[in-house]
PDB file of C-alpha atoms in Angstrom:
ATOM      1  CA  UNK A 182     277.786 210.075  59.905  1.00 90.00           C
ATOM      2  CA  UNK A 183     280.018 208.180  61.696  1.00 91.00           C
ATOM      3  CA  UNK A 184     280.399 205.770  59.201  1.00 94.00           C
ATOM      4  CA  UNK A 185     282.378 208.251  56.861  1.00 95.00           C
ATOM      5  CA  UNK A 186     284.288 210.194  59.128  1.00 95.00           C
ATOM      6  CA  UNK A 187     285.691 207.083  60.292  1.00 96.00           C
ATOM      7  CA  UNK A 188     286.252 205.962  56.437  1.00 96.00           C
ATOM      8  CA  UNK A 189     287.707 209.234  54.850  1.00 96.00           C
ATOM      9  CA  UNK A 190     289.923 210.316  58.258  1.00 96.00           C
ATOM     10  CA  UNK A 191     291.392 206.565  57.521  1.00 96.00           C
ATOM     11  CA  UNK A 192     291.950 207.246  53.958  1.00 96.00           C
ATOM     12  CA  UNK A 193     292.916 210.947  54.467  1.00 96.00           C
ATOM     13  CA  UNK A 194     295.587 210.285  57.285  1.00 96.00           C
ATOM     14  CA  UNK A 195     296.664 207.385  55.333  1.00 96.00           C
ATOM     15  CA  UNK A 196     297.530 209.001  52.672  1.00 96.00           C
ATOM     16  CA  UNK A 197     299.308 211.913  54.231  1.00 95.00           C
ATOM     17  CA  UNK A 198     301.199 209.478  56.355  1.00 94.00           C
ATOM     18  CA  UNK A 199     303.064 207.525  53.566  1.00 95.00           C
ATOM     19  CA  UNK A 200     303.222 210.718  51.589  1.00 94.00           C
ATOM     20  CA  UNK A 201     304.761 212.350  54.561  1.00 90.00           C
ATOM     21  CA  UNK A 202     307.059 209.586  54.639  1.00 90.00           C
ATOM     22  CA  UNK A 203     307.813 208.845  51.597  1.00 91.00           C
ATOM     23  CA  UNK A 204     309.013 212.232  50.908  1.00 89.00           C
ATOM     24  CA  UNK A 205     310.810 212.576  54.269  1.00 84.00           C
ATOM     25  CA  UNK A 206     312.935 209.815  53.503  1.00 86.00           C
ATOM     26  CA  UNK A 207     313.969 210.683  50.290  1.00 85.00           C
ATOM     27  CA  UNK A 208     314.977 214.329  51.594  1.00 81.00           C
ATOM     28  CA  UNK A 209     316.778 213.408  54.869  1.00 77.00           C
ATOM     29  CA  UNK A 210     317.524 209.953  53.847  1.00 78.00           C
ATOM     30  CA  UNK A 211     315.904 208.824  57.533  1.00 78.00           C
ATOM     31  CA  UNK A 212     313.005 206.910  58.402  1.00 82.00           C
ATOM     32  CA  UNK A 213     311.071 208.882  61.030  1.00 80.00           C
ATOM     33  CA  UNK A 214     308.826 205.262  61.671  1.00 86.00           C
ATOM     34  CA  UNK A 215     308.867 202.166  60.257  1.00 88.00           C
ATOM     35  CA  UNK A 216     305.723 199.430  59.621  1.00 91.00           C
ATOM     36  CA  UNK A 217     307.880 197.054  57.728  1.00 89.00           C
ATOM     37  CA  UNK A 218     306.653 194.377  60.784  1.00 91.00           C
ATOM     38  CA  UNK A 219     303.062 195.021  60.797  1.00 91.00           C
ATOM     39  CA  UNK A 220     300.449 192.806  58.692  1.00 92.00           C
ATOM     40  CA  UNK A 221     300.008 194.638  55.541  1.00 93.00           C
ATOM     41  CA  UNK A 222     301.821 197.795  55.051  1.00 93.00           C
ATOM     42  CA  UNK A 223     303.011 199.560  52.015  1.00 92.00           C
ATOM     43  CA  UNK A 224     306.969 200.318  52.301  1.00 89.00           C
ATOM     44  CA  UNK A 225     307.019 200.380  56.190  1.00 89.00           C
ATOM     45  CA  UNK A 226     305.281 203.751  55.535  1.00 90.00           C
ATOM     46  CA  UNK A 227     301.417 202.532  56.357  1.00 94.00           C
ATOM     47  CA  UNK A 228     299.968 199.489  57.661  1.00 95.00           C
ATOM     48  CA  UNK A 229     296.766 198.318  58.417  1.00 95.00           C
ATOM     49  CA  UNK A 230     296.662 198.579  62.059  1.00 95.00           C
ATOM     50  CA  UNK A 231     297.557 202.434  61.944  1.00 94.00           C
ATOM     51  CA  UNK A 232     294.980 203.100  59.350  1.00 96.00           C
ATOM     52  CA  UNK A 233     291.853 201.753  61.635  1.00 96.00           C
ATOM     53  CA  UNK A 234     293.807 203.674  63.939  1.00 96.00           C
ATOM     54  CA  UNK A 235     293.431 207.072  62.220  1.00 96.00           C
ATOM     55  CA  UNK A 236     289.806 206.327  61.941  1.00 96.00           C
ATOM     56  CA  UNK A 237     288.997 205.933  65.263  1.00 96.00           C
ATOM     57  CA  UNK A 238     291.231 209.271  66.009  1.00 96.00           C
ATOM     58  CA  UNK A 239     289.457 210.893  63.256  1.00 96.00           C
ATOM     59  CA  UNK A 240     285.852 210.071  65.177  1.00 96.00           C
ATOM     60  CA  UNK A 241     287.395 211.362  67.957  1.00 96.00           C
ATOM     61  CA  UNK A 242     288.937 214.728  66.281  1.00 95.00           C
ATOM     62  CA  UNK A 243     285.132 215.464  65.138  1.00 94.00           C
ATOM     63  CA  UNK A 244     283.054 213.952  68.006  1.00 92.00           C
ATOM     64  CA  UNK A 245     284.793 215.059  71.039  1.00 92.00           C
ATOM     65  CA  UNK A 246     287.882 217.307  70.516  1.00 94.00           C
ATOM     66  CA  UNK A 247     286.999 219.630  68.042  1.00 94.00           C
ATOM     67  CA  UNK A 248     283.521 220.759  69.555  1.00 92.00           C
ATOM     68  CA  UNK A 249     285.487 221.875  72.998  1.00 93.00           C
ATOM     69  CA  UNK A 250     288.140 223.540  70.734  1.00 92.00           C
ATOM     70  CA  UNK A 251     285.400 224.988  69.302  1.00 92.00           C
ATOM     71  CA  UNK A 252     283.844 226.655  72.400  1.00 92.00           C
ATOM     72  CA  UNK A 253     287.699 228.175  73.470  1.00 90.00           C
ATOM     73  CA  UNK A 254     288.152 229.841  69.494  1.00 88.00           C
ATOM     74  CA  UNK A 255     283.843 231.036  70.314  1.00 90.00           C
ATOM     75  CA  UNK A 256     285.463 232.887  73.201  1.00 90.00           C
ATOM     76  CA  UNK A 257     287.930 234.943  71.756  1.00 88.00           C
ATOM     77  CA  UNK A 258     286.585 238.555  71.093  1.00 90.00           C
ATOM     78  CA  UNK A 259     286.287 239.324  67.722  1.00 85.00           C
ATOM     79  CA  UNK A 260     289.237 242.095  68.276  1.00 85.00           C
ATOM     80  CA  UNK A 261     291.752 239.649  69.388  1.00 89.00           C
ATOM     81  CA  UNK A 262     291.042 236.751  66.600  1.00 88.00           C
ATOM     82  CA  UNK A 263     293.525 238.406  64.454  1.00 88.00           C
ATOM     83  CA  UNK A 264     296.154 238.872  67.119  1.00 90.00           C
ATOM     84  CA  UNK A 265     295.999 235.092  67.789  1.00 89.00           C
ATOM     85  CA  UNK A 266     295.313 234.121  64.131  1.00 89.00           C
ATOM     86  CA  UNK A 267     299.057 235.784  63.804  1.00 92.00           C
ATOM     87  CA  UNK A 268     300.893 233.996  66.968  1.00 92.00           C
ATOM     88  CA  UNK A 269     299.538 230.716  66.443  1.00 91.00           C
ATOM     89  CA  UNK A 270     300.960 231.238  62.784  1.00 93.00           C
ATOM     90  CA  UNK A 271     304.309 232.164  63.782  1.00 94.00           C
ATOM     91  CA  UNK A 272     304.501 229.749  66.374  1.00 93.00           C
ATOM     92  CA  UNK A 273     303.743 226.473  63.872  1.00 92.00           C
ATOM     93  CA  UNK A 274     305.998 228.032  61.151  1.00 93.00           C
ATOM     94  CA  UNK A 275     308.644 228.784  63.863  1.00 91.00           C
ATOM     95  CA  UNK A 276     308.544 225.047  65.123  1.00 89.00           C
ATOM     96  CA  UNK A 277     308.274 223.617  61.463  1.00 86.00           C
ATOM     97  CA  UNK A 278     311.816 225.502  60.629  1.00 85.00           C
ATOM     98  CA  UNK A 279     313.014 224.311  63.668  1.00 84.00           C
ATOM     99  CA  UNK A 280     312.031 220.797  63.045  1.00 81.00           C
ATOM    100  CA  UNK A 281     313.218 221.063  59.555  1.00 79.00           C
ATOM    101  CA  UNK A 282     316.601 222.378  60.186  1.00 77.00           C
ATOM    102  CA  UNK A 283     317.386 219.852  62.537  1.00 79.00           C
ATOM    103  CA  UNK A 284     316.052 216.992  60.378  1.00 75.00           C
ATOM    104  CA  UNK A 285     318.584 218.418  57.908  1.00 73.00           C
ATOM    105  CA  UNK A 286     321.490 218.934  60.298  1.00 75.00           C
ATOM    106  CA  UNK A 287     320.689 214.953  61.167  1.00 73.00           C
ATOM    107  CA  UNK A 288     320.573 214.278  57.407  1.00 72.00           C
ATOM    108  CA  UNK A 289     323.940 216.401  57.083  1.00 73.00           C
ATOM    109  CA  UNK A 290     325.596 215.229  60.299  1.00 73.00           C
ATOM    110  CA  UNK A 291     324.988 211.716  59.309  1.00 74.00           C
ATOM    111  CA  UNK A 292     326.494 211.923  55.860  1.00 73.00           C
ATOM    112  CA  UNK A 293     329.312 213.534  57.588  1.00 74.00           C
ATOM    113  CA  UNK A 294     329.652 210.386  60.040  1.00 71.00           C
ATOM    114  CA  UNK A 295     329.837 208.296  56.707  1.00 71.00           C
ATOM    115  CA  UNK A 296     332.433 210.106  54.683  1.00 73.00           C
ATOM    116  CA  UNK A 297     334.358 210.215  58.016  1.00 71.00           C
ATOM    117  CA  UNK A 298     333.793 206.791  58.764  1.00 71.00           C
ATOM    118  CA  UNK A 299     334.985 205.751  55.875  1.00 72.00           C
ATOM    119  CA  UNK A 300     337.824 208.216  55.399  1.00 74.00           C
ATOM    120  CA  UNK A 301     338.758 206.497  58.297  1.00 73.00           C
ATOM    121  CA  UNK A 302     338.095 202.973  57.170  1.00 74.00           C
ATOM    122  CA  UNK A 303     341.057 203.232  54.520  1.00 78.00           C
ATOM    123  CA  UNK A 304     343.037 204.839  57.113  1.00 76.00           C
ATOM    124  CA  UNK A 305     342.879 201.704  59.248  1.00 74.00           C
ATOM    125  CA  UNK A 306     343.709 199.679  56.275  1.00 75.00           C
ATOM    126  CA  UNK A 307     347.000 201.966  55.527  1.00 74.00           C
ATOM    127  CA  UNK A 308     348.162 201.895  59.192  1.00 72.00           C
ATOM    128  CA  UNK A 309     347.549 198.137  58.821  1.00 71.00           C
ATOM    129  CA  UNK A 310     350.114 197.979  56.112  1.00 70.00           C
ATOM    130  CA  UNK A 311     352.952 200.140  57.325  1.00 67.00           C
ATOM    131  CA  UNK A 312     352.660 198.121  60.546  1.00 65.00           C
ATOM    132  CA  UNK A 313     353.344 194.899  58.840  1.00 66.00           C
ATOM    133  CA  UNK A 314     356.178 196.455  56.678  1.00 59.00           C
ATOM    134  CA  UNK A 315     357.500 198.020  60.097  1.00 62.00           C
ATOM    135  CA  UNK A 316     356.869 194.774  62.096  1.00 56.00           C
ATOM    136  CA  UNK A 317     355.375 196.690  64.418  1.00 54.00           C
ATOM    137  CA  UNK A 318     352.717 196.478  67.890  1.00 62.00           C
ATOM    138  CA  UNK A 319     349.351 196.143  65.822  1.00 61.00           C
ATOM    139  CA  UNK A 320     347.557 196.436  68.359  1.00 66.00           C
ATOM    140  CA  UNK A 321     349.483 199.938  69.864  1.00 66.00           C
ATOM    141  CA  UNK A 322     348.784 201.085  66.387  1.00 64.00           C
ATOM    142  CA  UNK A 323     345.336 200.223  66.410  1.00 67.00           C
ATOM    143  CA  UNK A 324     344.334 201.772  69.553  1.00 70.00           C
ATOM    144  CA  UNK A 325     346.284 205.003  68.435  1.00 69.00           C
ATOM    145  CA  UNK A 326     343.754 204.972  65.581  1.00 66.00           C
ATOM    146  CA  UNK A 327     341.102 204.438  67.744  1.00 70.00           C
ATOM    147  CA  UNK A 328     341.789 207.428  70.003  1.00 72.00           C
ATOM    148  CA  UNK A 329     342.108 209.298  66.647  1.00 68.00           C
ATOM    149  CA  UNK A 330     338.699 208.181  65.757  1.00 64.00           C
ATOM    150  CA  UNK A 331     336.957 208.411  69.509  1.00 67.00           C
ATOM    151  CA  UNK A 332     338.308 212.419  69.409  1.00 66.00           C
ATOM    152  CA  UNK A 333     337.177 212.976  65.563  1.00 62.00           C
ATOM    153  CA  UNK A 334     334.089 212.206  66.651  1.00 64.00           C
ATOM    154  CA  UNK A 335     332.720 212.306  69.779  1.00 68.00           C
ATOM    155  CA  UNK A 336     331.382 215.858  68.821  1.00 66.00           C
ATOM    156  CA  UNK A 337     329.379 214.641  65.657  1.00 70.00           C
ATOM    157  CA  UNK A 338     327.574 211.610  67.754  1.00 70.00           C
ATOM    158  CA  UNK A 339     327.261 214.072  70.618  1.00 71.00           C
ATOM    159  CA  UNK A 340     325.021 215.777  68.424  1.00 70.00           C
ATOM    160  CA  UNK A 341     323.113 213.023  66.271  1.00 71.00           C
ATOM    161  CA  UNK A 342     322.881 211.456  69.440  1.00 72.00           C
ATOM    162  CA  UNK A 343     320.850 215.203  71.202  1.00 73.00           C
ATOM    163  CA  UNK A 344     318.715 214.717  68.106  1.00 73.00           C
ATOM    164  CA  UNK A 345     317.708 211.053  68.305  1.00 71.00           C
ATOM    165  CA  UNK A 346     316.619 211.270  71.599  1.00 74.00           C
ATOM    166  CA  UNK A 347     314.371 213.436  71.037  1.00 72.00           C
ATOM    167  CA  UNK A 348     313.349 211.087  67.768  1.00 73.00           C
ATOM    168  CA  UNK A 349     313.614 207.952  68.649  1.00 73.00           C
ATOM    169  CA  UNK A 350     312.457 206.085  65.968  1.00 74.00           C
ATOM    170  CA  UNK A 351     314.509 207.423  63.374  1.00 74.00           C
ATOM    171  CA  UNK A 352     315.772 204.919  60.571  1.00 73.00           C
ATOM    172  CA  UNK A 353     318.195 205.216  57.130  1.00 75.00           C
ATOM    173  CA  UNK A 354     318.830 202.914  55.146  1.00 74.00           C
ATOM    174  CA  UNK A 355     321.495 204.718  53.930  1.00 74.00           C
ATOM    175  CA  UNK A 356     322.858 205.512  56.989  1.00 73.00           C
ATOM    176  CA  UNK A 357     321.664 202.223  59.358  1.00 76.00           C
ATOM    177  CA  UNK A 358     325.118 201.192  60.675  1.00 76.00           C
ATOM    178  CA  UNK A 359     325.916 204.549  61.963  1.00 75.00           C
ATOM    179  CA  UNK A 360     322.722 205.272  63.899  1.00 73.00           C
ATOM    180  CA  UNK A 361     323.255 201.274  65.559  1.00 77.00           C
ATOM    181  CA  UNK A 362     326.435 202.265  66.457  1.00 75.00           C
ATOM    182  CA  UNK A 363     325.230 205.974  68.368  1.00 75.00           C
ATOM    183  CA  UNK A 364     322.694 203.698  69.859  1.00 75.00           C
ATOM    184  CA  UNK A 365     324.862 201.251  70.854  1.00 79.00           C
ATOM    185  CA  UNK A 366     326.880 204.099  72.394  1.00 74.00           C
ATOM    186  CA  UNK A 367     323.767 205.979  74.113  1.00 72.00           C
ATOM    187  CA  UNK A 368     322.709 202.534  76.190  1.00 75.00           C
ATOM    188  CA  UNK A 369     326.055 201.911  77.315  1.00 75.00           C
ATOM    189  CA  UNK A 370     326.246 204.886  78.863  1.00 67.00           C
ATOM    190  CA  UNK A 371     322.652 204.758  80.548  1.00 62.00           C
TER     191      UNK A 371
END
């Protein structure tokens, strides 16, 4: 029934999806996508839109792509199901610790940025006040500090930067000012 595979694929992705995001967010402290725009969603997680969405994907999934899927996993002999079963496996759990790991080294690299950040933040301020008791060039001390800061991290944003291109849509609260500025960064070089 078409009916109901549309209906439960929408409420089965649906759920998954905000789940999935939900807990994403709360263990690498980055929004992976973000609904907060679109007419009714819950938490930028879901929204309407993407729900009907899953529906129609989920007809599809049943209707079209799983019976040619189907016919491939039909022609595997019977001795090499296993063998496959196995690599299939170890690929998925191979790319899941790879995706995880790197969502963490984000998470990490970010916090990282921060603390740095605002290590460096009071640094400024110090530097600000020793050139006022020295009567001193503020603005040769400032872009001293700035070199300091440029070479401190231009490896870190090298990195976050490698890992939001390949996600794009990543978003922290925690860390929103950070990511602006790397992507500030990444289309003044392009």
């Amino acid at each position: 029934n078409l009916i109901l595979v549309f209906l439960f694929g929408m409420i089965a992705a649906t759920v998954l999806e905000y789940f999935t995001g939900t807990v994403m967010e709360r263990l690498f402290h980055v929004r992976y996508w973000d609904y907060s725009k679109e007419f009714l969603n819950l938490n930028g997680h879901i929204c309407l839109k993407c729900s009907i969405a899953w529906g129609f994907f989920s007809i599809l999934l049943v209707r079209i792509i799983h019976l040619r899927v189907e016919k491939l996993v039909f022609l595997i002999p019977e001795q090499m199901e296993h063998i496959v079963t196995v690599v299939l496996t170890l690929i998925i759990v191979s790319d899941f610790t790879v995706s995880f790991y790197e969502a963490m080294d984000l998470r990490r690299l970010l916090d990282s940025l921060l603390a740095g950040n605002e290590e460096l933040l009071k640094l400024h301020e110090q530097l600000e006040g020793i050139a006022a008791l020295m009567n001193e060039d503020k603005e040769l001390i400032k872009a001293a500090f700035d070199d300091r800061l440029d070479h401190l991290n231009k490896r870190t944003y090298k990195l976050v930067e490698s890992i939001l291109k390949r996600n794009p849509g990543a978003a922290s609260r925690r860390h929103k000012q950070t990511l602006q500025q790397i992507r500030e960064q990444i289309k003044e070089r392009l």
